Amino acid sequence: MATQQETETQNLTLVQAVRDGLYTEMQRDDDVLVMGEDVGKNGGVFRATEGLYDEFGGDRVVDTPLAESGIVGTAIGMAAYGLKPVPEIQFQGFIYPAFDQIVSHAARLRTRSRGRYTCPMVIRAPYGGGIRAPEHHSESKEAFFAHEAGLKVVIPSTPYDTKGLLISAIRDPDPVMFFEPKLIYRAFRGEVPEDDYTVPIGEAAVRREGTDISVFTYGAMTRPTMDAAEHLAEDGVDVEVVDLRTVSPLDRDTIVESFKKTGRAAVVHEAPKSGGLAGEITAIIQEEALLYQEAPVERITGFDTPFPLYALEDYYLPSAARVEAGIRDAMEF
Amino acid sequence: MSTLQHDPDDRVQVLDEDGEVVGDVPDLSEDDLVGMYRHMRLARHFDQRAVSLQRQGRMGTYPPLSGQEGAQIGSVYALEEDDWMFPSYREHGGALVRGVGLKQTLLYWMGHEEGNKIPAEANVFPVAVPIATQIPHATGAAWASRLQGEAKAFICYFGDGATSEGDFHEGLNFAGVFDAPAVFFCNNNQWAISVPRERQTASETIAQKAGAYGIEGVQVDGMDPLAVYKVTKQAVEKAKNPGEDELRPTLIEAVQYRFGAHTTADDPTVYRDDDEVERWKAKDPIPRLEAYLRGEGILDDERVDEITEEVEGAVADAIKEAEAVTRPEPEEIFAHVFADMPEHVREQRDAFEALREKYGDEAFLRE
Ligand SMILES: Cc1ncc(C[n+]2csc(CCOP(=O)(O)OP(=O)(O)O)c2C)c(N)n1
Ligand SMILES: [Mg+2]
């Protein structure tokens, strides 16, 4: 069980904040239910649903057959019929059997039925590399989902945001993809209110104010980006770090406002470069702030290759050193 | 009547838990019988060492196979040289017999790309981590082989959990429709991580699902290597040479148990109790075959000791060799994405190498 102190805030890891967000919403709203592989008695392979089965029982914390299309497909039916399912996909790399259900149905049930039917649900999945996991366990494929109209795509990077965004996602009237950076599931703790609270979907957070360059990132890459920013500060480069928190819809206002201030930008994500979010952010800058631009937007990303087996993953993932080198390139242009 | 025509609820058995003969013993040479025993011992010892390597931080997450040697070794012994194997991620024992060495398996779980490169002479597909995805591949390869006029069998392994995925249905359905020479071998080890077999399907057995595809299904004691050999042999022969009005594919449900954790990242005490584990350990395939072979005068203390020594040596050598392999070069990340490396991938590789040159390896490696 996550430690629950009798104070107003608790000091939780990111994965404990997921659990706390689920717990809080399930307490508040009997329609919320959790379903997926190993989420029940086992409490999830990352322990994100630990204790929920004992608390809420097998009808609300459901171990399903091993079938992602079945999980998401039935969740769509449940959601349309009045429940609020929160299906878990064990790893983002195993979401593909459900892809058809997600894009053909979850994302467009509202449009197709002209608003008659909707499916408010949150599909949770841990994503990303860096934990020496086996093949197919380290992918970062948020762009597939950001490409789909009708889906919101949220990626938190702190325990506080995790709980607040998860609650917002559960209360959202439309389907939300909630991707959790498993590299930092237990990397640090943060203060998380015990009560329910929300962090709005679609709003970025400025993690570090700066005047020389804007660096846009999200999820697990927020940490190497902050490290690089602190290091560059020693050399007098003043980096602004923007944690997007929601990658679809993007917070265009915050992106453009930050860029207009600095005139330079880099985007950091572990997903492959081509077709990734960095391209979209670059396009927003082009569209909205071309005349402020002093250098090409630097994309510091995973490579256009499959994610390697773990002996090579440190090379694949943008490290603080790569982020720093990329920022210097943008500064020196 | 062929064993395959058993009622799928009726479990085929040759040896009981004590190694006593309770069914027709398949025709196997003494060499093969000892070979099966030796391979099962090798798989078990490898497994124990692999788990301890992971515990010591010398290897990443690893899926143990202890308890499942009878199903793996018994079934691959029923294959002929030219036949093909499509594994999941737990069949290192069977893959070893089919030409994928222990060093290879270690490298894969140690996170080396090289570990995924199947030796040219082995008719084995790569490990399939996404559950059930290998099933249609096996069907497709088998179908292609039939279209090319060959007489080969294609055995595909997967777990009880895998039978819930759409790919299981689609793979078996195509196999029935296109009469693919495939043997679908379900390692029903009772658990899909923490989810019990009953949670996967409301049907009585997995074997009976074959009926819905118009193919034969058979349930076998998966901890009885001789029974597994017997049913697999018949399924392989039928795949190549079906009788009149007979379809080639078969679904075999090998009932068994994984003694250890799902993977080294899993703690099975959270979802199953020790009594259950102990009950299944009484069916351990290794002492069972050993008792039979001793009773037949094929094995004695001396031969068993020799095998123990041989097996320990082989595993120690493989570990030494695998650990001698140094961290691969980043170049490996970019290789083999396409037949020809695209320009933009080449640029990314070169840019990364330039950074590495400038800042040194330490800048990029964590730990
Ligand atoms: C498509 C997919 N979903 C989920 C997973 C995560 N996962 C890995 S093994 C496993 C359970 C598999 O159970 P089973 O098919 O019975 O095989 P076993 O591991 O017991 O041999 C799960 C859920 C996966 N690898 N692929
Ligand atoms: Mg299983």
XYZ file of C-alpha atoms and ligand atoms in Angstrom:
727
model
C 0.000 0.000 0.000
C 1.138 3.495 -0.712
C 1.961 5.273 2.486
C -0.905 7.481 3.489
C 0.025 9.897 6.199
C -2.601 11.710 8.178
C -1.370 15.062 6.895
C -2.758 17.110 4.092
C -0.035 16.167 1.690
C 1.843 12.946 1.181
C 5.312 12.435 -0.151
C 4.755 10.121 -3.103
C 6.621 8.704 -6.043
C 5.107 9.141 -9.474
C 3.722 5.604 -9.552
C 2.244 6.066 -6.087
C 0.604 9.227 -7.368
C -1.014 7.189 -10.154
C -2.356 4.828 -7.550
C -3.502 7.690 -5.372
C -5.273 9.357 -8.286
C -7.132 6.152 -9.094
C -7.976 5.590 -5.443
C -9.253 9.137 -4.999
C -11.513 9.000 -8.042
C -12.780 5.516 -7.263
C -13.723 6.699 -3.772
C -15.542 9.690 -5.156
C -17.290 8.074 -8.108
C -18.669 4.535 -8.089
C -18.705 4.441 -11.879
C -14.931 4.471 -12.122
C -13.364 1.067 -12.619
C -9.911 -0.219 -13.415
C -9.334 -3.114 -15.818
C -6.374 -4.819 -17.446
C -3.779 -7.544 -17.189
C -2.535 -8.226 -13.639
C -4.130 -5.082 -12.190
C -6.138 -6.989 -9.565
C -4.590 -9.242 -6.980
C -1.106 -8.511 -8.277
C -1.662 -4.760 -8.095
C -0.158 -4.203 -11.544
C 3.300 -5.190 -12.713
C 4.525 -1.762 -11.582
C 2.235 -1.740 -8.519
C 0.229 1.183 -9.915
C -3.028 -0.435 -8.755
C -1.680 -1.896 -5.521
C -4.315 -2.400 -2.858
C -7.198 -1.278 -5.071
C -8.492 -4.828 -5.513
C -8.758 -5.291 -1.750
C -10.343 -1.882 -1.371
C -12.883 -1.969 -4.202
C -13.295 -5.648 -5.114
C -13.117 -7.655 -8.296
C -15.954 -5.900 -10.127
C -14.173 -2.563 -10.031
C -10.581 -3.733 -10.254
C -10.746 -6.328 -12.968
C -8.128 -8.803 -14.098
C -9.030 -9.373 -17.728
C -8.054 -12.052 -20.202
C -4.799 -11.278 -21.997
C -6.213 -9.308 -24.905
C -5.651 -5.604 -25.446
C -8.267 -5.264 -28.162
C -10.721 -6.932 -25.814
C -9.738 -4.638 -22.951
C -10.150 -1.410 -24.905
C -13.082 -2.623 -26.979
C -15.110 -3.640 -23.934
C -14.063 -0.445 -22.143
C -15.566 1.523 -25.037
C -18.826 -0.333 -24.602
C -18.754 0.227 -20.851
C -17.975 3.907 -21.232
C -20.749 4.385 -23.764
C -23.073 2.631 -21.338
C -22.352 4.949 -18.442
C -19.317 3.622 -16.586
C -15.914 5.286 -16.493
C -13.367 2.617 -17.248
C -9.660 3.193 -16.779
C -8.069 0.375 -18.742
C -4.389 -0.281 -18.180
C -2.197 -1.497 -21.020
C 0.718 -3.203 -19.304
C 3.359 -1.548 -21.504
C 2.841 0.960 -24.289
C 4.655 -1.489 -26.590
C 1.726 -3.898 -26.218
C -1.011 -1.455 -27.098
C -1.069 -2.342 -30.785
C -3.712 -5.081 -30.658
C -5.980 -2.301 -29.301
C -4.961 0.250 -31.902
C -7.971 -0.364 -34.107
C -10.355 0.050 -31.180
C -8.582 3.209 -30.062
C -8.405 5.022 -33.388
C -11.449 3.656 -35.181
C -13.797 3.828 -32.238
C -12.659 5.451 -28.997
C -11.371 8.481 -30.885
C -14.463 8.937 -33.003
C -17.521 7.466 -31.377
C -18.652 10.996 -30.546
C -18.113 12.299 -34.080
C -19.599 9.282 -35.799
C -22.735 9.305 -33.683
C -23.057 13.104 -33.928
C -22.687 13.368 -30.162
C -25.281 10.704 -29.348
C -22.652 8.343 -27.901
C -19.399 9.182 -26.186
C -16.724 7.172 -24.473
C -15.114 8.982 -21.571
C -12.274 6.679 -20.604
C -8.608 6.884 -19.697
C -6.209 4.422 -21.262
C -3.123 4.231 -19.053
C 0.186 2.803 -20.194
C 3.773 3.079 -18.991
C 6.119 4.149 -21.773
C 9.765 4.868 -22.443
C 13.231 3.453 -21.996
C 16.043 3.363 -19.514
C 15.064 0.523 -17.190
C 17.055 -2.298 -18.834
C 13.788 -3.894 -19.899
C 13.409 -6.644 -22.498
C 12.569 -6.093 -26.161
C 9.336 -4.123 -26.919
C 9.197 -2.736 -23.354
C 10.890 0.644 -23.928
C 9.091 2.321 -26.794
C 7.855 5.879 -26.801
C 5.057 6.065 -29.355
C 2.946 9.015 -28.209
C 3.071 10.508 -31.704
C 0.855 7.726 -33.094
C -1.866 8.866 -30.734
C -1.219 12.586 -30.965
C -1.822 12.146 -34.705
C -5.342 10.963 -34.026
C -8.011 13.626 -33.759
C -10.418 12.814 -30.946
C -7.769 11.675 -28.484
C -6.087 13.713 -25.793
C -2.590 12.598 -24.916
C -1.196 13.353 -21.481
C 2.326 12.629 -20.201
C 3.102 13.784 -16.654
C 6.574 14.221 -15.188
C 5.970 14.886 -11.479
C 3.948 13.114 -8.782
C 1.794 16.218 -8.237
C 0.899 16.535 -11.914
C 0.352 12.805 -12.216
C -2.463 12.732 -9.689
C -3.984 16.025 -10.826
C -3.848 15.180 -14.513
C -5.140 11.658 -13.968
C -8.154 13.009 -12.118
C -8.755 15.537 -14.897
C -8.471 12.745 -17.439
C -10.986 10.562 -15.617
C -13.441 13.483 -15.421
C -12.876 14.463 -19.034
C -15.891 13.825 -21.281
C -13.669 12.302 -23.983
C -11.058 9.540 -24.207
C -7.612 10.364 -22.856
C -4.368 8.463 -23.432
C -2.364 8.692 -20.225
C 1.253 7.693 -20.764
C 3.372 7.259 -17.663
C 7.163 7.716 -17.746
C 8.209 4.469 -16.123
C 11.866 5.498 -15.962
C 10.894 7.973 -13.234
C 8.118 5.914 -11.612
C 10.262 5.712 -8.489
C 13.099 8.108 -9.220
C 12.029 10.785 -6.743
C 9.193 11.826 -4.475
C 7.058 14.911 -4.409
C 4.358 16.469 -2.267
C 0.905 15.328 -3.345
C -2.296 16.574 -1.689
C -4.422 13.875 -0.148
C -7.631 15.417 -1.413
C -8.809 15.445 -4.931
C -7.561 18.256 -7.130
C -7.071 18.661 -10.828
C -4.309 19.837 -13.108
C -5.840 20.994 -16.381
C -5.241 19.023 -19.556
C -3.678 21.101 -22.326
C -1.581 23.386 -20.121
C 2.201 23.309 -20.144
C 4.296 24.230 -17.093
C 7.390 26.400 -17.177
C 9.826 24.445 -14.992
C 12.667 26.898 -15.244
C 12.495 30.448 -16.464
C 15.196 31.640 -18.816
C 15.838 34.216 -21.456
C 18.263 32.676 -23.961
C 16.532 29.602 -25.327
C 13.261 27.697 -24.827
C 13.516 23.952 -24.436
C 10.265 22.030 -24.797
C 10.072 18.538 -23.360
C 7.854 16.150 -21.410
C 7.810 12.967 -19.356
C 11.077 11.305 -18.408
C 13.121 13.677 -20.583
C 12.298 16.583 -18.291
C 15.079 15.464 -15.943
C 18.047 15.347 -18.346
C 16.757 18.615 -19.778
C 16.736 20.296 -16.359
C 20.204 18.890 -15.644
C 21.502 20.284 -18.917
C 19.888 23.653 -18.188
C 21.548 23.887 -14.763
C 24.882 22.953 -16.234
C 24.587 25.507 -19.014
C 23.713 28.175 -16.460
C 27.267 27.827 -15.154
C 28.399 28.964 -18.603
C 25.971 31.839 -18.561
C 23.379 30.275 -20.873
C 19.943 30.991 -19.430
C 17.638 28.159 -20.479
C 13.865 28.177 -20.156
C 12.472 24.649 -19.719
C 8.851 24.051 -20.647
C 7.275 20.761 -19.567
C 4.413 20.273 -22.024
C 2.492 17.792 -19.811
C -0.099 17.330 -22.560
C 1.223 16.505 -26.025
C -2.191 16.660 -27.656
C -3.631 19.238 -27.731
C -0.398 21.192 -27.366
C -0.389 24.368 -25.308
C 0.310 26.649 -28.255
C 0.077 29.821 -26.180
C 2.799 28.823 -23.762
C 5.029 27.519 -26.557
C 4.711 30.707 -28.580
C 4.997 33.032 -25.613
C 8.181 31.369 -24.444
C 9.659 31.367 -27.920
C 8.893 35.015 -28.521
C 10.861 35.776 -25.388
C 13.958 33.728 -26.302
C 13.956 33.456 -30.119
C 15.640 30.073 -29.955
C 14.267 26.624 -29.241
C 15.086 22.972 -28.807
C 12.702 20.067 -28.331
C 13.703 16.975 -26.371
C 11.891 13.641 -26.604
C 12.954 10.031 -26.526
C 10.605 9.070 -29.342
C 12.126 8.814 -32.820
C 12.806 12.060 -34.621
C 10.826 11.681 -37.837
C 7.127 12.266 -37.388
C 7.645 13.029 -33.699
C 6.192 15.835 -31.585
C 9.287 17.967 -32.142
C 8.242 18.489 -35.749
C 4.815 19.673 -34.660
C 6.238 22.109 -32.129
C 8.638 23.441 -34.734
C 5.733 24.010 -37.101
C 3.814 25.925 -34.434
C 6.819 28.190 -33.968
C 7.059 28.709 -37.734
C 3.396 29.536 -37.987
C 3.163 31.816 -34.987
C 6.554 33.374 -34.405
C 8.641 33.207 -37.570
C 9.926 36.724 -37.249
C 11.246 36.086 -33.752
C 13.350 33.130 -34.865
C 17.121 33.456 -34.529
C 18.186 29.849 -35.095
C 16.829 26.582 -36.452
C 14.828 24.621 -33.889
C 17.045 21.852 -32.564
C 15.476 18.389 -32.288
C 17.127 16.263 -29.605
C 15.379 12.927 -29.874
C 15.607 9.188 -30.186
C 16.952 7.947 -33.489
C 14.916 6.795 -36.477
C 15.594 3.186 -35.583
C 13.801 0.595 -33.493
C 14.535 0.998 -29.786
C 17.628 -1.183 -29.209
C 17.987 -3.986 -26.698
C 19.099 -2.535 -23.396
C 22.876 -2.873 -23.727
C 22.661 0.104 -26.103
C 19.724 2.015 -24.690
C 21.841 4.682 -22.985
C 23.111 5.723 -26.384
C 19.625 5.827 -27.832
C 18.060 7.968 -25.134
C 18.816 11.698 -25.127
C 21.200 12.169 -22.216
C 21.956 15.462 -20.465
C 25.130 15.591 -22.580
C 23.169 15.301 -25.814
C 20.646 17.860 -24.655
C 23.420 20.241 -23.725
C 25.200 19.775 -27.034
C 21.955 20.425 -28.901
C 21.249 23.581 -26.929
C 24.781 24.840 -27.595
C 24.250 24.268 -31.313
C 21.102 26.362 -31.231
C 22.863 29.048 -29.201
C 25.879 29.199 -31.471
C 23.957 29.446 -34.725
C -7.058 -44.854 -33.402
C -4.568 -42.015 -33.375
C -3.805 -40.426 -30.045
C -4.802 -37.116 -31.577
C -8.375 -38.316 -31.850
C -8.713 -38.487 -28.083
C -11.418 -36.467 -26.477
C -9.668 -33.154 -25.819
C -10.776 -33.362 -22.188
C -8.922 -36.628 -21.807
C -5.257 -36.029 -20.995
C -2.666 -38.209 -22.719
C -0.087 -39.687 -20.359
C 2.698 -42.240 -20.706
C 4.461 -41.941 -17.347
C 2.723 -41.228 -14.085
C 4.178 -38.941 -11.432
C 6.501 -41.677 -10.216
C 7.750 -42.548 -13.661
C 5.638 -45.722 -13.864
C 4.402 -46.574 -17.337
C 0.676 -45.949 -17.717
C 0.360 -45.590 -21.509
C 1.970 -46.871 -24.680
C 5.630 -45.906 -24.655
C 6.630 -44.173 -27.898
C 9.319 -45.679 -30.026
C 12.537 -43.877 -29.054
C 16.125 -45.117 -29.177
C 18.163 -45.300 -25.985
C 20.292 -42.469 -27.301
C 17.267 -40.274 -27.795
C 15.889 -41.113 -24.379
C 19.171 -40.215 -22.705
C 19.439 -37.164 -24.974
C 16.042 -35.961 -23.826
C 17.000 -36.452 -20.227
C 20.315 -34.662 -20.723
C 18.660 -31.713 -22.481
C 16.070 -31.406 -19.749
C 18.818 -31.357 -17.145
C 20.713 -28.798 -19.186
C 17.647 -26.579 -19.498
C 16.996 -26.790 -15.755
C 20.547 -25.989 -14.772
C 20.765 -23.170 -17.280
C 17.568 -21.750 -15.872
C 18.829 -21.787 -12.304
C 22.072 -20.111 -13.289
C 20.281 -17.513 -15.415
C 18.028 -16.528 -12.508
C 21.052 -16.110 -10.285
C 22.872 -14.029 -12.918
C 19.902 -11.697 -12.951
C 19.908 -11.528 -9.164
C 23.563 -10.561 -9.232
C 22.941 -7.806 -11.756
C 24.825 -9.656 -14.483
C 21.750 -10.003 -16.686
C 18.453 -8.154 -17.212
C 14.945 -9.475 -16.718
C 14.749 -13.192 -17.537
C 11.771 -15.569 -17.915
C 12.410 -18.872 -16.136
C 11.323 -22.211 -17.572
C 11.781 -24.665 -14.682
C 8.930 -27.154 -14.638
C 8.351 -26.781 -18.360
C 11.306 -28.841 -19.631
C 9.202 -31.921 -20.345
C 6.961 -29.995 -22.746
C 9.816 -28.175 -24.437
C 12.249 -31.024 -24.863
C 9.639 -33.718 -25.457
C 8.098 -31.719 -28.293
C 11.254 -30.619 -30.120
C 12.514 -34.189 -30.089
C 9.507 -35.017 -32.258
C 10.706 -32.659 -34.995
C 12.835 -33.635 -37.922
C 15.890 -31.761 -39.114
C 14.019 -29.621 -41.673
C 11.070 -28.690 -39.492
C 10.661 -25.207 -38.078
C 10.160 -23.781 -34.618
C 8.365 -20.521 -33.745
C 8.994 -19.821 -30.061
C 7.543 -17.383 -27.563
C 10.118 -16.063 -25.059
C 10.371 -19.015 -22.689
C 11.503 -21.825 -24.953
C 15.271 -21.556 -24.491
C 15.374 -25.285 -23.751
C 13.644 -26.274 -26.969
C 15.559 -23.669 -28.961
C 18.832 -25.108 -27.689
C 17.970 -28.510 -29.121
C 17.076 -26.792 -32.402
C 20.443 -25.040 -32.682
C 20.146 -21.787 -30.739
C 23.034 -22.045 -28.280
C 22.962 -21.047 -24.629
C 25.393 -18.219 -25.233
C 22.967 -16.834 -27.777
C 20.093 -16.967 -25.310
C 22.191 -15.342 -22.592
C 23.212 -12.521 -24.916
C 19.597 -11.810 -25.791
C 18.577 -11.457 -22.147
C 21.757 -9.483 -21.492
C 20.404 -6.945 -23.952
C 22.734 -7.577 -26.892
C 21.298 -7.281 -30.393
C 23.546 -10.178 -31.375
C 21.460 -12.429 -29.146
C 18.574 -12.032 -31.559
C 20.531 -13.315 -34.529
C 19.504 -16.905 -35.082
C 22.361 -19.063 -36.416
C 21.970 -19.650 -40.148
C 21.618 -23.408 -39.758
C 18.822 -23.248 -37.168
C 15.222 -23.314 -38.411
C 14.034 -21.148 -35.572
C 12.228 -17.826 -35.646
C 13.290 -15.053 -33.217
C 11.823 -14.762 -29.738
C 8.331 -13.224 -29.794
C 7.686 -10.995 -26.786
C 4.345 -9.466 -27.898
C 1.980 -12.216 -26.857
C 0.551 -14.523 -29.541
C 1.974 -12.553 -32.459
C 4.080 -15.517 -33.572
C 1.035 -17.711 -34.143
C -0.032 -16.241 -37.508
C 3.639 -16.147 -38.550
C 3.911 -19.878 -38.050
C 0.696 -20.392 -39.986
C 1.988 -18.226 -42.822
C 5.328 -19.969 -43.030
C 3.657 -23.364 -42.913
C 1.197 -22.331 -45.591
C 4.038 -21.026 -47.785
C 5.904 -24.274 -47.341
C 2.892 -26.272 -48.470
C 2.446 -23.971 -51.483
C 6.062 -24.676 -52.380
C 5.424 -28.409 -52.333
C 7.539 -29.159 -49.271
C 6.743 -31.660 -46.550
C 7.802 -29.842 -43.403
C 6.088 -29.171 -40.107
C 6.001 -25.840 -38.275
C 5.649 -25.914 -34.527
C 4.535 -22.786 -32.740
C 4.751 -22.284 -28.968
C 2.664 -19.949 -26.856
C 1.133 -19.798 -23.395
C -2.351 -20.207 -21.966
C -2.695 -16.429 -21.770
C -1.885 -16.137 -25.464
C -5.048 -18.035 -26.370
C -7.048 -14.934 -25.414
C -5.454 -12.723 -28.041
C -7.023 -12.192 -31.444
C -3.855 -13.463 -33.103
C -4.474 -16.911 -31.628
C -7.880 -17.060 -33.248
C -6.691 -15.672 -36.552
C -3.626 -17.899 -36.720
C -5.561 -21.095 -36.057
C -8.433 -20.075 -38.270
C -6.153 -19.445 -41.242
C -4.341 -22.691 -40.563
C -7.617 -24.577 -40.789
C -8.835 -22.734 -43.875
C -5.541 -23.064 -45.752
C -4.601 -26.461 -44.346
C -1.234 -25.252 -43.096
C 1.158 -27.950 -41.838
C 1.353 -26.378 -38.391
C 1.455 -27.718 -34.853
C 0.161 -25.204 -32.322
C 1.711 -26.054 -29.002
C 0.139 -24.332 -26.032
C 2.251 -24.392 -22.892
C -0.589 -24.146 -20.432
C 1.420 -23.440 -17.288
C -1.723 -22.344 -15.395
C -0.741 -18.702 -15.102
C -0.323 -15.659 -17.301
C 1.773 -13.662 -14.860
C -0.791 -13.365 -12.013
C -3.892 -14.273 -13.987
C -5.067 -17.873 -13.614
C -6.059 -20.093 -16.515
C -9.781 -19.828 -15.593
C -9.630 -16.095 -16.202
C -8.504 -16.600 -19.804
C -11.386 -18.694 -21.014
C -14.635 -20.174 -19.774
C -14.119 -23.245 -21.920
C -13.268 -26.471 -20.135
C -9.990 -27.013 -21.925
C -7.838 -25.082 -24.349
C -7.520 -28.163 -26.547
C -11.250 -28.153 -27.265
C -10.959 -24.787 -28.994
C -9.458 -26.698 -31.930
C -12.918 -27.987 -32.772
C -14.074 -24.497 -33.652
C -11.387 -24.305 -36.323
C -12.173 -27.738 -37.723
C -8.828 -29.126 -36.608
C -7.796 -31.680 -34.018
C -7.040 -30.730 -30.441
C -5.397 -32.876 -27.828
C -4.589 -32.372 -24.189
C -1.417 -33.938 -22.909
C 0.342 -34.117 -19.571
C 2.962 -31.489 -20.329
C 5.198 -32.677 -17.513
C 5.433 -36.121 -19.048
C 8.090 -35.827 -21.755
C 7.230 -39.165 -23.361
C 3.553 -38.308 -23.695
C 4.482 -34.919 -25.128
C 6.825 -36.582 -27.580
C 4.133 -39.028 -28.612
C 1.408 -36.515 -29.395
C 3.781 -34.062 -31.047
C 5.237 -36.802 -33.234
C 1.775 -37.709 -34.462
C 0.869 -34.091 -35.059
C 4.096 -33.533 -37.015
C 3.485 -36.615 -39.130
C -0.082 -35.591 -39.815
C 1.041 -32.092 -40.796
C 3.232 -33.605 -43.488
C 1.076 -36.531 -44.457
C -2.541 -36.096 -43.487
C -4.890 -39.007 -43.908
C -7.860 -38.883 -46.202
C -10.313 -36.184 -45.040
C -7.846 -35.027 -42.427
C -6.634 -31.461 -42.013
C -2.959 -30.884 -41.293
C -2.980 -28.570 -38.267
C -3.239 -29.681 -34.643
C -3.631 -27.802 -31.393
C -1.779 -29.433 -28.500
C -2.498 -28.266 -24.984
C 0.387 -29.316 -22.758
C -0.783 -29.033 -19.163
C 2.073 -28.048 -16.907
C 3.305 -25.530 -14.356
C 5.984 -22.924 -14.083
C 7.780 -23.555 -10.811
C 9.340 -20.101 -10.587
C 8.319 -16.515 -11.164
C 6.853 -15.317 -14.469
C 10.049 -13.356 -14.949
C 12.691 -12.250 -12.516
C 10.666 -9.015 -12.165
C 7.685 -10.917 -10.763
C 6.849 -12.026 -7.220
C 4.506 -15.028 -7.489
C 3.865 -15.197 -3.726
C 1.480 -12.267 -4.223
C -0.959 -14.353 -6.263
C -0.432 -18.073 -5.635
C 0.235 -20.148 -2.552
C 3.055 -22.520 -1.770
C 0.763 -25.542 -1.502
C -0.177 -25.193 -5.117
C 3.466 -24.946 -6.160
C 4.371 -28.002 -4.083
C 1.542 -30.049 -5.603
C 2.857 -29.352 -9.073
C 6.466 -29.919 -8.094
C 5.490 -33.507 -7.369
C 4.965 -33.849 -11.126
C 8.469 -32.581 -11.984
C 9.309 -33.976 -15.428
C 12.982 -34.589 -14.680
C 12.855 -37.095 -11.806
C 9.953 -38.684 -13.613
C 11.923 -39.471 -16.740
C 14.953 -40.339 -14.658
C 12.984 -42.908 -12.633
C 11.718 -44.485 -15.825
C 15.170 -44.623 -17.411
C 16.732 -46.080 -14.259
C 13.969 -48.689 -14.122
C 14.727 -49.639 -17.714
C 18.423 -49.934 -16.886
C 19.258 -47.068 -19.251
C 20.544 -44.734 -16.535
C 22.480 -45.468 -13.377
C 24.243 -43.340 -10.769
C 27.418 -43.179 -12.773
C 25.729 -42.012 -15.973
C 23.640 -39.470 -14.060
C 26.769 -38.073 -12.410
C 28.471 -37.791 -15.775
C 25.500 -35.907 -17.144
C 25.471 -33.583 -14.148
C 29.091 -32.732 -14.689
C 28.623 -32.275 -18.434
C 25.627 -30.023 -17.959
C 27.333 -27.839 -15.368
C 30.371 -27.493 -17.619
C 28.291 -26.538 -20.656
C 26.399 -23.833 -18.767
C 29.534 -22.440 -17.114
C 31.231 -22.227 -20.515
C 28.259 -20.464 -22.087
C 28.159 -17.899 -19.284
C 31.855 -17.266 -19.560
C 31.588 -16.767 -23.312
C 28.555 -14.509 -23.090
C 30.120 -12.354 -20.394
C 33.286 -12.014 -22.426
C 31.306 -10.181 -25.102
C 31.859 -6.473 -24.601
C 29.222 -3.781 -24.877
C 28.289 -3.460 -28.537
C 29.116 -0.299 -30.476
C 26.306 2.265 -31.025
C 26.680 1.462 -34.727
C 24.549 -1.618 -33.962
C 21.547 0.595 -33.249
C 21.551 1.861 -36.824
C 22.416 -1.359 -38.621
C 19.817 -3.596 -40.287
C 16.913 -1.155 -40.137
C 16.663 -1.473 -43.913
C 18.674 -3.373 -46.509
C 20.342 -0.046 -47.301
C 20.840 2.540 -44.595
C 18.801 5.634 -45.474
C 20.634 8.921 -45.664
C 18.897 10.465 -42.660
C 19.706 7.475 -40.474
C 23.335 7.627 -41.591
C 23.375 11.309 -40.629
C 21.970 10.572 -37.194
C 24.588 7.881 -36.668
C 27.430 10.126 -37.774
C 26.233 13.045 -35.681
C 26.052 10.803 -32.646
C 29.520 9.368 -33.268
C 30.900 12.898 -33.554
C 29.394 13.779 -30.170
C 30.781 10.627 -28.648
C 34.182 11.467 -30.002
C 33.968 14.946 -28.555
C 32.575 14.193 -25.100
C 33.663 10.597 -24.537
C 31.554 7.541 -23.762
C 31.024 8.448 -20.092
C 28.899 11.409 -21.095
C 26.278 9.077 -22.527
C 26.349 6.058 -20.259
C 24.472 6.078 -16.993
C 25.419 4.086 -13.870
C 0.528 -8.197 -26.433
C 1.148 -8.326 -25.088
N 0.450 -7.966 -23.997
C 1.004 -8.037 -22.778
C 2.274 -8.482 -22.620
C 2.894 -8.544 -21.232
N 3.034 -9.944 -20.833
C 4.186 -10.599 -21.026
S 4.065 -12.223 -20.652
C 2.449 -12.057 -20.187
C 1.690 -13.264 -19.732
C 1.760 -14.369 -20.725
O 1.098 -15.497 -20.252
P 1.033 -16.830 -21.091
O 0.586 -16.577 -22.483
O 0.263 -17.807 -20.297
O 2.559 -17.306 -21.207
P 3.581 -17.642 -20.029
O 4.327 -16.386 -19.746
O 2.816 -18.141 -18.872
O 4.501 -18.650 -20.593
C 2.031 -10.733 -20.331
C 0.698 -10.232 -19.982
C 2.981 -8.848 -23.780
N 4.249 -9.310 -23.719
N 2.406 -8.753 -24.996
Mg 0.990 -19.185 -18.913
